Short mmCIF file of C-alpha atoms in Angstrom, two decimals:
data_model
loop_
_atom_site.label_atom_id
_atom_site.label_comp_id
_atom_site.label_asym_id
_atom_site.label_seq_id
_atom_site.Cartn_x
_atom_site.Cartn_y
_atom_site.Cartn_z
CA UNK A 1 42.34 86.99 -44.60
CA UNK A 2 41.73 90.44 -43.76
CA UNK A 3 41.14 91.03 -47.37
CA UNK A 4 38.48 88.09 -47.47
CA UNK A 5 36.62 89.47 -44.46
CA UNK A 6 36.53 93.15 -46.18
CA UNK A 7 35.32 91.79 -49.36
CA UNK A 8 32.52 89.68 -47.75
CA UNK A 9 31.44 92.70 -45.88
CA UNK A 10 31.38 94.87 -49.07
CA UNK A 11 29.23 92.28 -50.66
CA UNK A 12 26.72 91.62 -47.99
CA UNK A 13 26.55 95.32 -46.82
CA UNK A 14 26.85 97.08 -50.08
CA UNK A 15 30.26 98.65 -48.69
CA UNK A 16 28.78 99.46 -45.42
CA UNK A 17 25.43 101.20 -46.92
CA UNK A 18 23.07 98.55 -44.95
CA UNK A 19 22.56 97.84 -41.61
CA UNK A 20 20.40 94.70 -41.28
CA UNK A 21 21.22 91.99 -43.93
CA UNK A 22 19.25 88.67 -44.71
CA UNK A 23 20.98 86.14 -46.59
CA UNK A 24 20.60 82.86 -48.10
CA UNK A 25 24.00 81.11 -48.33
CA UNK A 26 23.39 77.42 -49.44
CA UNK A 27 27.16 76.63 -49.44
CA UNK A 28 27.52 77.62 -45.64
CA UNK A 29 30.29 79.62 -46.08
CA UNK A 30 29.24 82.49 -44.14
CA UNK A 31 29.11 80.14 -40.76
CA UNK A 32 32.68 79.31 -41.15
CA UNK A 33 34.15 80.33 -37.93
CA UNK A 34 36.94 82.53 -39.57
CA UNK A 35 34.26 84.31 -41.69
CA UNK A 36 31.84 84.31 -38.65
CA UNK A 37 34.41 85.91 -36.26
CA UNK A 38 36.06 88.15 -38.95
CA UNK A 39 32.81 90.12 -39.66
CA UNK A 40 32.11 90.56 -35.89
CA UNK A 41 35.70 91.66 -35.17
CA UNK A 42 36.41 93.45 -38.05
CA UNK A 43 33.08 95.45 -38.76
CA UNK A 44 31.13 94.96 -35.74
CA UNK A 45 28.37 92.90 -37.28
CA UNK A 46 26.10 90.79 -34.94
CA UNK A 47 25.51 87.33 -37.08
CA UNK A 48 22.32 85.18 -36.36
CA UNK A 49 20.99 82.26 -38.38
CA UNK A 50 17.88 79.92 -38.23
CA UNK A 51 14.38 79.80 -39.63
CA UNK A 52 11.54 82.00 -40.12
CA UNK A 53 10.79 82.22 -36.50
CA UNK A 54 14.64 83.02 -35.59
CA UNK A 55 14.41 85.93 -37.98
CA UNK A 56 11.34 87.35 -36.18
CA UNK A 57 12.98 87.31 -33.16
CA UNK A 58 16.17 89.12 -34.57
CA UNK A 59 13.98 91.66 -36.06
CA UNK A 60 11.94 92.61 -33.20
CA UNK A 61 14.88 92.60 -30.78
CA UNK A 62 17.18 94.33 -33.04
CA UNK A 63 16.93 97.45 -30.72
CA UNK A 64 18.63 95.75 -28.11
CA UNK A 65 21.83 94.71 -30.26
CA UNK A 66 24.85 96.41 -29.10
CA UNK A 67 26.57 96.18 -32.64
CA UNK A 68 26.03 98.69 -35.24
CA UNK A 69 24.90 95.94 -38.38
CA UNK A 70 23.01 92.71 -38.28
CA UNK A 71 23.65 89.67 -40.42
CA UNK A 72 20.98 87.02 -40.57
CA UNK A 73 21.66 83.82 -42.29
CA UNK A 74 18.87 82.11 -43.56
CA UNK A 75 18.90 78.10 -42.83
CA UNK A 76 16.85 77.34 -45.74
CA UNK A 77 15.41 79.64 -48.56
CA UNK A 78 12.34 80.38 -46.84
CA UNK A 79 10.32 83.74 -47.89
CA UNK A 80 10.76 86.59 -45.97
CA UNK A 81 7.62 88.08 -44.44
CA UNK A 82 6.51 91.30 -45.99
CA UNK A 83 6.75 93.77 -43.20
CA UNK A 84 10.33 92.43 -42.51
CA UNK A 85 11.54 92.41 -46.30
CA UNK A 86 10.53 95.96 -46.91
CA UNK A 87 12.99 97.22 -44.28
CA UNK A 88 16.00 94.83 -44.91
CA UNK A 89 18.17 93.84 -47.69
CA UNK A 90 17.88 90.41 -48.77
CA UNK A 91 20.40 88.76 -50.99
CA UNK A 92 21.68 85.27 -51.90
CA UNK A 93 25.33 84.97 -51.37
CA UNK A 94 27.91 82.39 -53.18
CA UNK A 95 31.45 82.24 -52.01
CA UNK A 96 33.51 80.48 -54.60
CA UNK A 97 36.45 83.10 -54.81
CA UNK A 98 36.32 83.76 -51.28
CA UNK A 99 36.50 80.09 -50.32
CA UNK A 100 39.36 79.45 -52.93
CA UNK A 101 41.50 82.57 -51.39
CA UNK A 102 41.10 81.00 -47.83
CA UNK A 103 42.04 77.77 -48.78
CA UNK A 104 45.03 78.81 -50.70
CA UNK A 105 45.97 81.02 -47.83
CA UNK A 106 49.15 80.37 -45.55
CA UNK A 107 46.75 80.25 -42.50
CA UNK A 108 48.19 76.92 -40.56
CA UNK A 109 44.73 75.69 -39.85
CA UNK A 110 43.73 75.45 -43.18
CA UNK A 111 47.02 74.58 -45.00
CA UNK A 112 46.75 70.95 -44.40
CA UNK A 113 43.75 70.34 -46.52
CA UNK A 114 43.76 73.46 -48.33
CA UNK A 115 45.68 72.78 -51.01
CA UNK A 116 44.14 69.44 -52.06
CA UNK A 117 40.69 70.88 -51.83
CA UNK A 118 41.48 74.04 -53.82
CA UNK A 119 42.55 71.77 -56.93
CA UNK A 120 39.51 69.98 -56.36
CA UNK A 121 37.58 72.94 -56.48
CA UNK A 122 39.24 74.46 -59.45
CA UNK A 123 38.66 71.03 -61.12
CA UNK A 124 35.18 71.17 -60.46
CA UNK A 125 34.61 74.52 -61.55
CA UNK A 126 35.80 73.65 -64.81
CA UNK A 127 33.10 70.94 -65.14
CA UNK A 128 30.39 72.55 -63.53
CA UNK A 129 30.58 76.22 -65.20
CA UNK A 130 29.00 75.03 -68.30
CA UNK A 131 27.22 71.85 -67.56
CA UNK A 132 24.50 70.55 -70.13
CA UNK A 133 22.08 68.68 -67.70
CA UNK A 134 20.40 67.30 -70.84
CA UNK A 135 23.57 65.54 -71.83
CA UNK A 136 24.93 64.08 -68.19
CA UNK A 137 27.26 61.62 -69.70
CA UNK A 138 29.50 64.14 -71.23
CA UNK A 139 30.59 65.56 -67.60
CA UNK A 140 29.30 62.95 -65.01
CA UNK A 141 32.28 60.74 -65.06
CA UNK A 142 34.75 63.29 -64.58
CA UNK A 143 32.76 64.98 -61.70
CA UNK A 144 32.43 61.28 -60.23
CA UNK A 145 36.06 60.75 -60.07
CA UNK A 146 36.69 64.04 -58.33
CA UNK A 147 34.25 63.06 -55.78
CA UNK A 148 35.83 59.73 -55.42
CA UNK A 149 39.03 61.39 -54.82
CA UNK A 150 37.54 63.61 -52.20
CA UNK A 151 36.31 60.53 -50.23
CA UNK A 152 39.41 59.01 -50.67
CA UNK A 153 41.10 61.64 -48.81
CA UNK A 154 38.33 62.08 -46.33
CA UNK A 155 37.49 65.77 -47.12
CA UNK A 156 33.95 65.11 -48.21
CA UNK A 157 32.43 67.56 -45.77
CA UNK A 158 34.84 70.40 -46.87
CA UNK A 159 34.00 69.89 -50.73
CA UNK A 160 30.20 69.27 -50.19
CA UNK A 161 29.28 72.84 -50.63
CA UNK A 162 30.49 72.56 -54.32
CA UNK A 163 28.06 69.55 -54.98
CA UNK A 164 25.40 71.82 -53.28
CA UNK A 165 25.53 74.63 -55.71
CA UNK A 166 25.63 72.49 -59.04
CA UNK A 167 22.58 70.65 -57.53
CA UNK A 168 20.59 74.15 -56.89
CA UNK A 169 20.92 74.31 -60.87
CA UNK A 170 19.91 70.69 -61.52
CA UNK A 171 16.78 71.24 -59.49
CA UNK A 172 15.94 74.22 -61.67
CA UNK A 173 16.62 72.19 -64.82
CA UNK A 174 14.44 69.27 -63.60
CA UNK A 175 11.47 71.70 -62.80
CA UNK A 176 11.62 72.68 -66.63
CA UNK A 177 12.69 69.64 -68.36
CA UNK A 178 12.15 66.52 -66.33
CA UNK A 179 8.52 65.98 -68.32
CA UNK A 180 10.37 66.13 -71.79
CA UNK A 181 12.96 63.43 -70.52
CA UNK A 182 9.87 61.08 -69.59
CA UNK A 183 8.38 61.29 -72.71
CA UNK A 184 11.59 61.46 -74.91
CA UNK A 185 12.10 59.14 -77.83
CA UNK A 186 14.45 56.16 -77.18
CA UNK A 187 18.01 57.18 -76.98
CA UNK A 188 20.53 56.08 -79.98
CA UNK A 189 23.63 54.92 -78.21
CA UNK A 190 22.18 54.55 -74.59
CA UNK A 191 18.71 54.82 -72.51
CA UNK A 192 17.57 58.27 -71.72
CA UNK A 193 15.74 57.20 -68.53
CA UNK A 194 15.06 53.94 -66.80
CA UNK A 195 11.87 53.44 -68.78
CA UNK A 196 14.05 52.89 -71.73
CA UNK A 197 16.27 50.56 -70.31
CA UNK A 198 14.67 47.10 -71.68
CA UNK A 199 13.43 48.79 -75.06
CA UNK A 200 17.24 49.90 -75.78
CA UNK A 201 18.31 46.05 -74.74
CA UNK A 202 15.79 44.61 -77.13
CA UNK A 203 17.59 46.71 -79.98
CA UNK A 204 20.43 43.81 -79.81
CA UNK A 205 18.70 41.17 -81.54
CA UNK A 206 21.66 38.63 -82.71
CA UNK A 207 23.12 38.26 -78.95
CA UNK A 208 22.24 36.84 -75.53
CA UNK A 209 21.72 39.66 -73.43
CA UNK A 210 21.95 39.99 -69.66
CA UNK A 211 20.69 43.19 -67.49
CA UNK A 212 22.39 43.31 -63.83
CA UNK A 213 20.65 45.89 -61.82
CA UNK A 214 22.38 47.00 -58.62
CA UNK A 215 19.86 48.65 -56.32
CA UNK A 216 21.00 51.95 -54.95
CA UNK A 217 24.33 52.44 -56.84
CA UNK A 218 25.56 56.09 -57.14
CA UNK A 219 27.54 57.35 -60.04
CA UNK A 220 30.57 57.35 -58.38
CA UNK A 221 30.05 53.82 -56.79
CA UNK A 222 29.72 52.52 -60.31
CA UNK A 223 33.26 53.81 -60.98
CA UNK A 224 34.47 51.88 -58.31
CA UNK A 225 32.68 48.70 -59.68
CA UNK A 226 34.03 49.50 -63.40
CA UNK A 227 37.55 49.59 -61.84
CA UNK A 228 37.10 46.24 -60.25
CA UNK A 229 35.70 44.36 -63.20
CA UNK A 230 37.99 45.72 -65.51
CA UNK A 231 40.99 44.79 -63.33
CA UNK A 232 39.77 41.44 -62.43
CA UNK A 233 38.16 40.34 -65.33
CA UNK A 234 40.46 41.93 -68.01
CA UNK A 235 37.52 43.78 -69.89
CA UNK A 236 36.55 47.20 -71.15
CA UNK A 237 33.53 48.81 -69.87
CA UNK A 238 31.31 51.71 -71.23
CA UNK A 239 29.31 53.74 -69.20
CA UNK A 240 26.30 56.32 -70.13
CA UNK A 241 24.39 58.34 -67.53
CA UNK A 242 20.77 58.12 -67.45
CA UNK A 243 17.98 59.49 -65.39
CA UNK A 244 16.01 57.76 -62.62
CA UNK A 245 12.37 57.97 -62.12
CA UNK A 246 11.20 60.62 -59.73
CA UNK A 247 10.43 59.97 -56.62
CA UNK A 248 13.76 58.08 -57.08
CA UNK A 249 12.59 55.08 -54.88
CA UNK A 250 12.90 51.51 -55.66
CA UNK A 251 9.08 50.62 -56.13
CA UNK A 252 8.83 53.22 -58.71
CA UNK A 253 12.19 53.50 -60.59
CA UNK A 254 13.20 49.77 -60.66
CA UNK A 255 9.61 48.88 -61.62
CA UNK A 256 10.02 51.42 -64.53
CA UNK A 257 13.16 49.33 -65.54
CA UNK A 258 11.29 46.12 -65.84
CA UNK A 259 8.17 47.38 -66.89
CA UNK A 260 9.86 49.21 -69.65
CA UNK A 261 7.28 52.03 -69.27
CA UNK A 262 5.71 54.33 -67.02
CA UNK A 263 5.73 52.77 -63.50
CA UNK A 264 2.11 52.16 -61.64
CA UNK A 265 1.37 53.64 -58.44
CA UNK A 266 -0.16 50.66 -57.01
CA UNK A 267 2.62 48.38 -57.88
CA UNK A 268 3.81 46.26 -54.90
CA UNK A 269 7.57 45.85 -55.10
CA UNK A 270 9.03 42.38 -54.91
CA UNK A 271 11.20 39.69 -56.62
CA UNK A 272 7.82 37.65 -57.70
CA UNK A 273 6.33 40.79 -59.54
CA UNK A 274 9.55 41.96 -60.75
CA UNK A 275 9.95 38.60 -62.56
CA UNK A 276 6.29 38.68 -63.99
CA UNK A 277 7.29 42.26 -65.31
CA UNK A 278 10.39 40.96 -66.98
CA UNK A 279 8.38 37.70 -68.60
CA UNK A 280 5.73 39.94 -70.00
CA UNK A 281 7.94 42.51 -71.48
CA UNK A 282 10.09 39.96 -73.50
CA UNK A 283 6.89 37.88 -74.24
CA UNK A 284 5.68 40.93 -76.21
CA UNK A 285 8.78 41.00 -77.99
CA UNK A 286 8.12 37.18 -79.08
CA UNK A 287 10.56 35.69 -76.52
CA UNK A 288 9.11 32.90 -74.35
CA UNK A 289 9.33 30.22 -71.87
CA UNK A 290 13.19 28.92 -70.99
CA UNK A 291 14.37 31.75 -73.14
CA UNK A 292 13.97 34.10 -70.39
CA UNK A 293 15.33 34.02 -67.10
CA UNK A 294 15.32 36.10 -64.01
CA UNK A 295 17.06 35.94 -60.72
CA UNK A 296 17.26 37.92 -57.40
CA UNK A 297 20.68 37.72 -55.68
CA UNK A 298 22.82 34.67 -54.87
CA UNK A 299 25.25 33.01 -57.54
CA UNK A 300 24.10 32.44 -61.06
CA UNK A 301 23.87 28.81 -62.01
CA UNK A 302 26.46 27.10 -64.55
CA UNK A 303 25.16 26.53 -68.31
CA UNK A 304 22.99 29.68 -68.50
CA UNK A 305 21.46 29.69 -71.98
CA UNK A 306 18.57 31.86 -71.83
CA UNK A 307 18.30 34.52 -74.64
CA UNK A 308 17.53 37.19 -72.30
CA UNK A 309 18.57 37.06 -68.45
CA UNK A 310 18.02 39.68 -65.63
CA UNK A 311 19.85 39.75 -62.32
CA UNK A 312 18.93 41.82 -59.33
CA UNK A 313 20.80 42.44 -56.13
CA UNK A 314 20.10 44.39 -53.30
CA UNK A 315 23.37 44.03 -51.09
CA UNK A 316 24.91 47.63 -52.09
CA UNK A 317 21.44 49.11 -51.32
CA UNK A 318 21.64 47.44 -47.75
CA UNK A 319 25.14 48.65 -47.18
CA UNK A 320 23.94 51.99 -48.13
CA UNK A 321 21.23 52.30 -45.78
CA UNK A 322 23.52 50.90 -42.81
CA UNK A 323 26.10 53.97 -43.32
CA UNK A 324 25.74 56.98 -41.63
CA UNK A 325 27.73 59.30 -44.11
CA UNK A 326 29.22 59.00 -47.38
CA UNK A 327 32.76 57.92 -45.48
CA UNK A 328 30.84 54.96 -44.29
CA UNK A 329 29.55 54.18 -47.55
CA UNK A 330 32.61 54.30 -49.45
CA UNK A 331 34.45 51.91 -47.03
CA UNK A 332 31.55 49.75 -47.53
CA UNK A 333 31.44 49.89 -51.26
CA UNK A 334 35.15 48.97 -51.00
CA UNK A 335 34.15 45.57 -48.82
CA UNK A 336 31.27 44.99 -51.10
CA UNK A 337 33.65 44.81 -53.99
CA UNK A 338 35.98 42.81 -52.19
CA UNK A 339 33.42 40.15 -51.39
CA UNK A 340 33.45 39.71 -55.37
CA UNK A 341 29.83 38.14 -55.75
CA UNK A 342 28.95 40.52 -58.52
CA UNK A 343 32.19 40.31 -60.35
CA UNK A 344 31.89 36.33 -60.04
CA UNK A 345 28.54 36.51 -61.95
CA UNK A 346 29.68 39.17 -64.42
CA UNK A 347 32.44 36.65 -65.19
CA UNK A 348 29.98 33.67 -65.66
CA UNK A 349 27.91 35.64 -67.88
CA UNK A 350 30.86 36.92 -70.10
CA UNK A 351 32.09 33.05 -70.30
CA UNK A 352 28.55 32.26 -71.53
CA UNK A 353 28.49 34.70 -74.33
CA UNK A 354 26.15 37.37 -72.68
CA UNK A 355 26.42 41.05 -73.83
CA UNK A 356 26.17 42.60 -70.02
CA UNK A 357 24.12 45.58 -69.31
CA UNK A 358 24.50 47.13 -65.65
CA UNK A 359 22.43 49.70 -64.18
CA UNK A 360 20.56 50.72 -61.08
CA UNK A 361 17.17 52.09 -60.05
CA UNK A 362 18.28 55.49 -58.18
CA UNK A 363 21.42 56.88 -56.56
CA UNK A 364 21.98 57.85 -52.96
CA UNK A 365 23.06 61.27 -51.05
CA UNK A 366 24.35 61.82 -47.58
CA UNK A 367 21.35 63.44 -46.07
CA UNK A 368 20.78 65.99 -43.18
CA UNK A 369 17.78 65.35 -40.88
CA UNK A 370 15.29 67.95 -40.74
CA UNK A 371 12.77 66.41 -38.72
CA UNK A 372 10.14 63.64 -38.86
CA UNK A 373 6.67 64.55 -40.33
CA UNK A 374 3.61 64.73 -38.44
CA UNK A 375 1.78 61.71 -38.10
CA UNK A 376 -1.42 63.51 -39.22
CA UNK A 377 0.61 64.66 -42.57
CA UNK A 378 1.89 61.12 -42.92
CA UNK A 379 -1.47 59.36 -42.68
CA UNK A 380 -2.43 57.57 -46.05
CA UNK A 381 0.50 59.49 -47.55
CA UNK A 382 3.10 57.88 -49.74
CA UNK A 383 6.54 58.74 -48.34
CA UNK A 384 10.26 58.20 -48.08
CA UNK A 385 12.98 59.85 -46.08
CA UNK A 386 13.34 62.65 -49.37
CA UNK A 387 9.78 62.79 -50.56
CA UNK A 388 6.11 62.72 -49.60
CA UNK A 389 2.95 62.41 -51.78
CA UNK A 390 -0.16 63.98 -49.66
CA UNK A 391 -3.33 61.79 -49.39
CA UNK A 392 -6.03 63.41 -51.20
CA UNK A 393 -8.27 65.22 -48.55
CA UNK A 394 -5.16 66.87 -46.65
CA UNK A 395 -5.06 70.65 -47.06
CA UNK A 396 -2.09 71.41 -49.20
CA UNK A 397 -1.73 75.13 -47.98
CA UNK A 398 -1.54 74.00 -44.42
CA UNK A 399 0.80 71.59 -45.13
CA UNK A 400 2.99 73.70 -47.13
CA UNK A 401 2.92 76.58 -44.14
CA UNK A 402 3.98 74.18 -41.54
CA UNK A 403 7.11 73.17 -43.45
CA UNK A 404 7.65 76.31 -45.15
CA UNK A 405 11.29 76.63 -46.21
CA UNK A 406 11.73 72.92 -46.17
CA UNK A 407 9.81 71.58 -49.15
CA UNK A 408 10.26 71.89 -53.25
CA UNK A 409 8.50 70.67 -56.00
CA UNK A 410 8.99 69.53 -59.36
CA UNK A 411 5.70 70.02 -60.80
CA UNK A 412 3.69 72.62 -58.36
CA UNK A 413 0.29 71.18 -59.63
CA UNK A 414 1.30 67.83 -58.22
CA UNK A 415 0.65 66.70 -54.50
CA UNK A 416 4.42 65.58 -54.42
CA UNK A 417 6.80 67.41 -52.23
CA UNK A 418 10.60 66.92 -51.73
CA UNK A 419 12.73 67.67 -49.05
CA UNK A 420 15.04 70.65 -50.10
CA UNK A 421 18.86 70.35 -50.84
CA UNK A 422 19.94 67.25 -48.78
CA UNK A 423 17.78 67.42 -46.03
CA UNK A 424 15.70 64.41 -44.63
CA UNK A 425 12.02 63.96 -43.37
CA UNK A 426 13.92 62.37 -40.54
CA UNK A 427 15.20 62.89 -36.88
CA UNK A 428 18.34 61.15 -37.67
CA UNK A 429 21.20 63.70 -37.81
CA UNK A 430 22.63 62.03 -41.01
CA UNK A 431 21.89 59.13 -43.05
CA UNK A 432 22.67 57.94 -46.53
CA UNK A 433 19.26 57.53 -48.29
CA UNK A 434 17.21 58.44 -51.59
CA UNK A 435 14.00 59.35 -52.95
CA UNK A 436 14.53 62.74 -53.87
CA UNK A 437 15.63 65.15 -57.02
CA UNK A 438 19.44 65.58 -56.14
CA UNK A 439 21.48 64.97 -59.10
CA UNK A 440 23.36 62.34 -56.94
CA UNK A 441 20.13 60.65 -56.55
CA UNK A 442 18.90 61.03 -59.96
CA UNK A 443 21.66 60.63 -62.42
CA UNK A 444 22.51 56.98 -62.60
CA UNK A 445 24.82 54.80 -64.63
CA UNK A 446 24.19 52.61 -67.52
CA UNK A 447 27.16 50.39 -68.13
CA UNK A 448 27.84 48.09 -71.17
CA UNK A 449 30.17 45.08 -71.15
CA UNK A 450 31.28 43.14 -74.18
#
């Protein structure tokens, strides 16, 4: 542990050359009590953390500090005001090596979960070091299985820092590549994005085709579903990974699925409109009348003989929104599978000779509450817990200044803003939600069952 603290100190303070350091540490390692206390004890460091105002207070009162060095940890990656920035050392810090050393140490307080978490961190590192975000199918299943193992062992909080590091790179990828994904040509072996789901299914001409949309299903939840289907129905499943629409909300992303193209902002989400889109798409392909079928929830009827069939279920999404965190969602997903309605419907479809495709409109994340947006900013805006599209008459500059450090954009020319990291525009301390650009919200399953 002494070696870990020394290594952290040397990295932060340039082996003692710096006296006031401002650091952004997204994975939260520096606020670990062992590191926090070790820096104070071993190197006489005063540690503060918070937002831009907290930094200003720490800077103005630095003369009163009794310790020889000051470390300020930014809660979010806000820009440091120029008069402070000129006189401090500002750095970003990631702690993969130090974390691994701590978890593999003999400290009794860490040993119980340390070996397991260390193994998961190592496996995650093997996956995440060379991720190609443009080809998510190549790595997302292995990543999802690690997440499932962590949830099963109830170690999500200890592992979530690793998720955050990958997500930082994913966000950078979206900024440079999302528009190209939206405009990409139809995938050969699977859709690339939700707008391509129906055009891809339409390629299969000789078979009855059924599309199941499970609202709000994360990729790791889809692994649980596939395991249940394979075990109960004795089938083989194939899973690809596709992109949801952004913002990753139902009224856009599920609309994009059933429209088979770019969603409209003024669309009213609901089963009746969804059914209309389904009918319109297949009529454009020459499939009319009783040859198409749509159902929202419930048990599918016996004797199905339509050429194309759509089934939408929101029961898992309801359990997601009722979960305070991922541990609850993991348990609720187990319960949802045990109830067996979806598995029974898949069985009916397979027995009726359908080729079955299962997807979702968006994933979900365990969000951390930042604050509820002001009523003035919410007025006439379109928003979720994870995004806001400002009305046309609101001043963007004033809005950005008010929430500095808590907003991010995929397209800086748009009026759509997203909460940073896993933050939510909510007063709830924690909740499971969606709407943002996190890879656990955006990268979703596309499952094929023969």
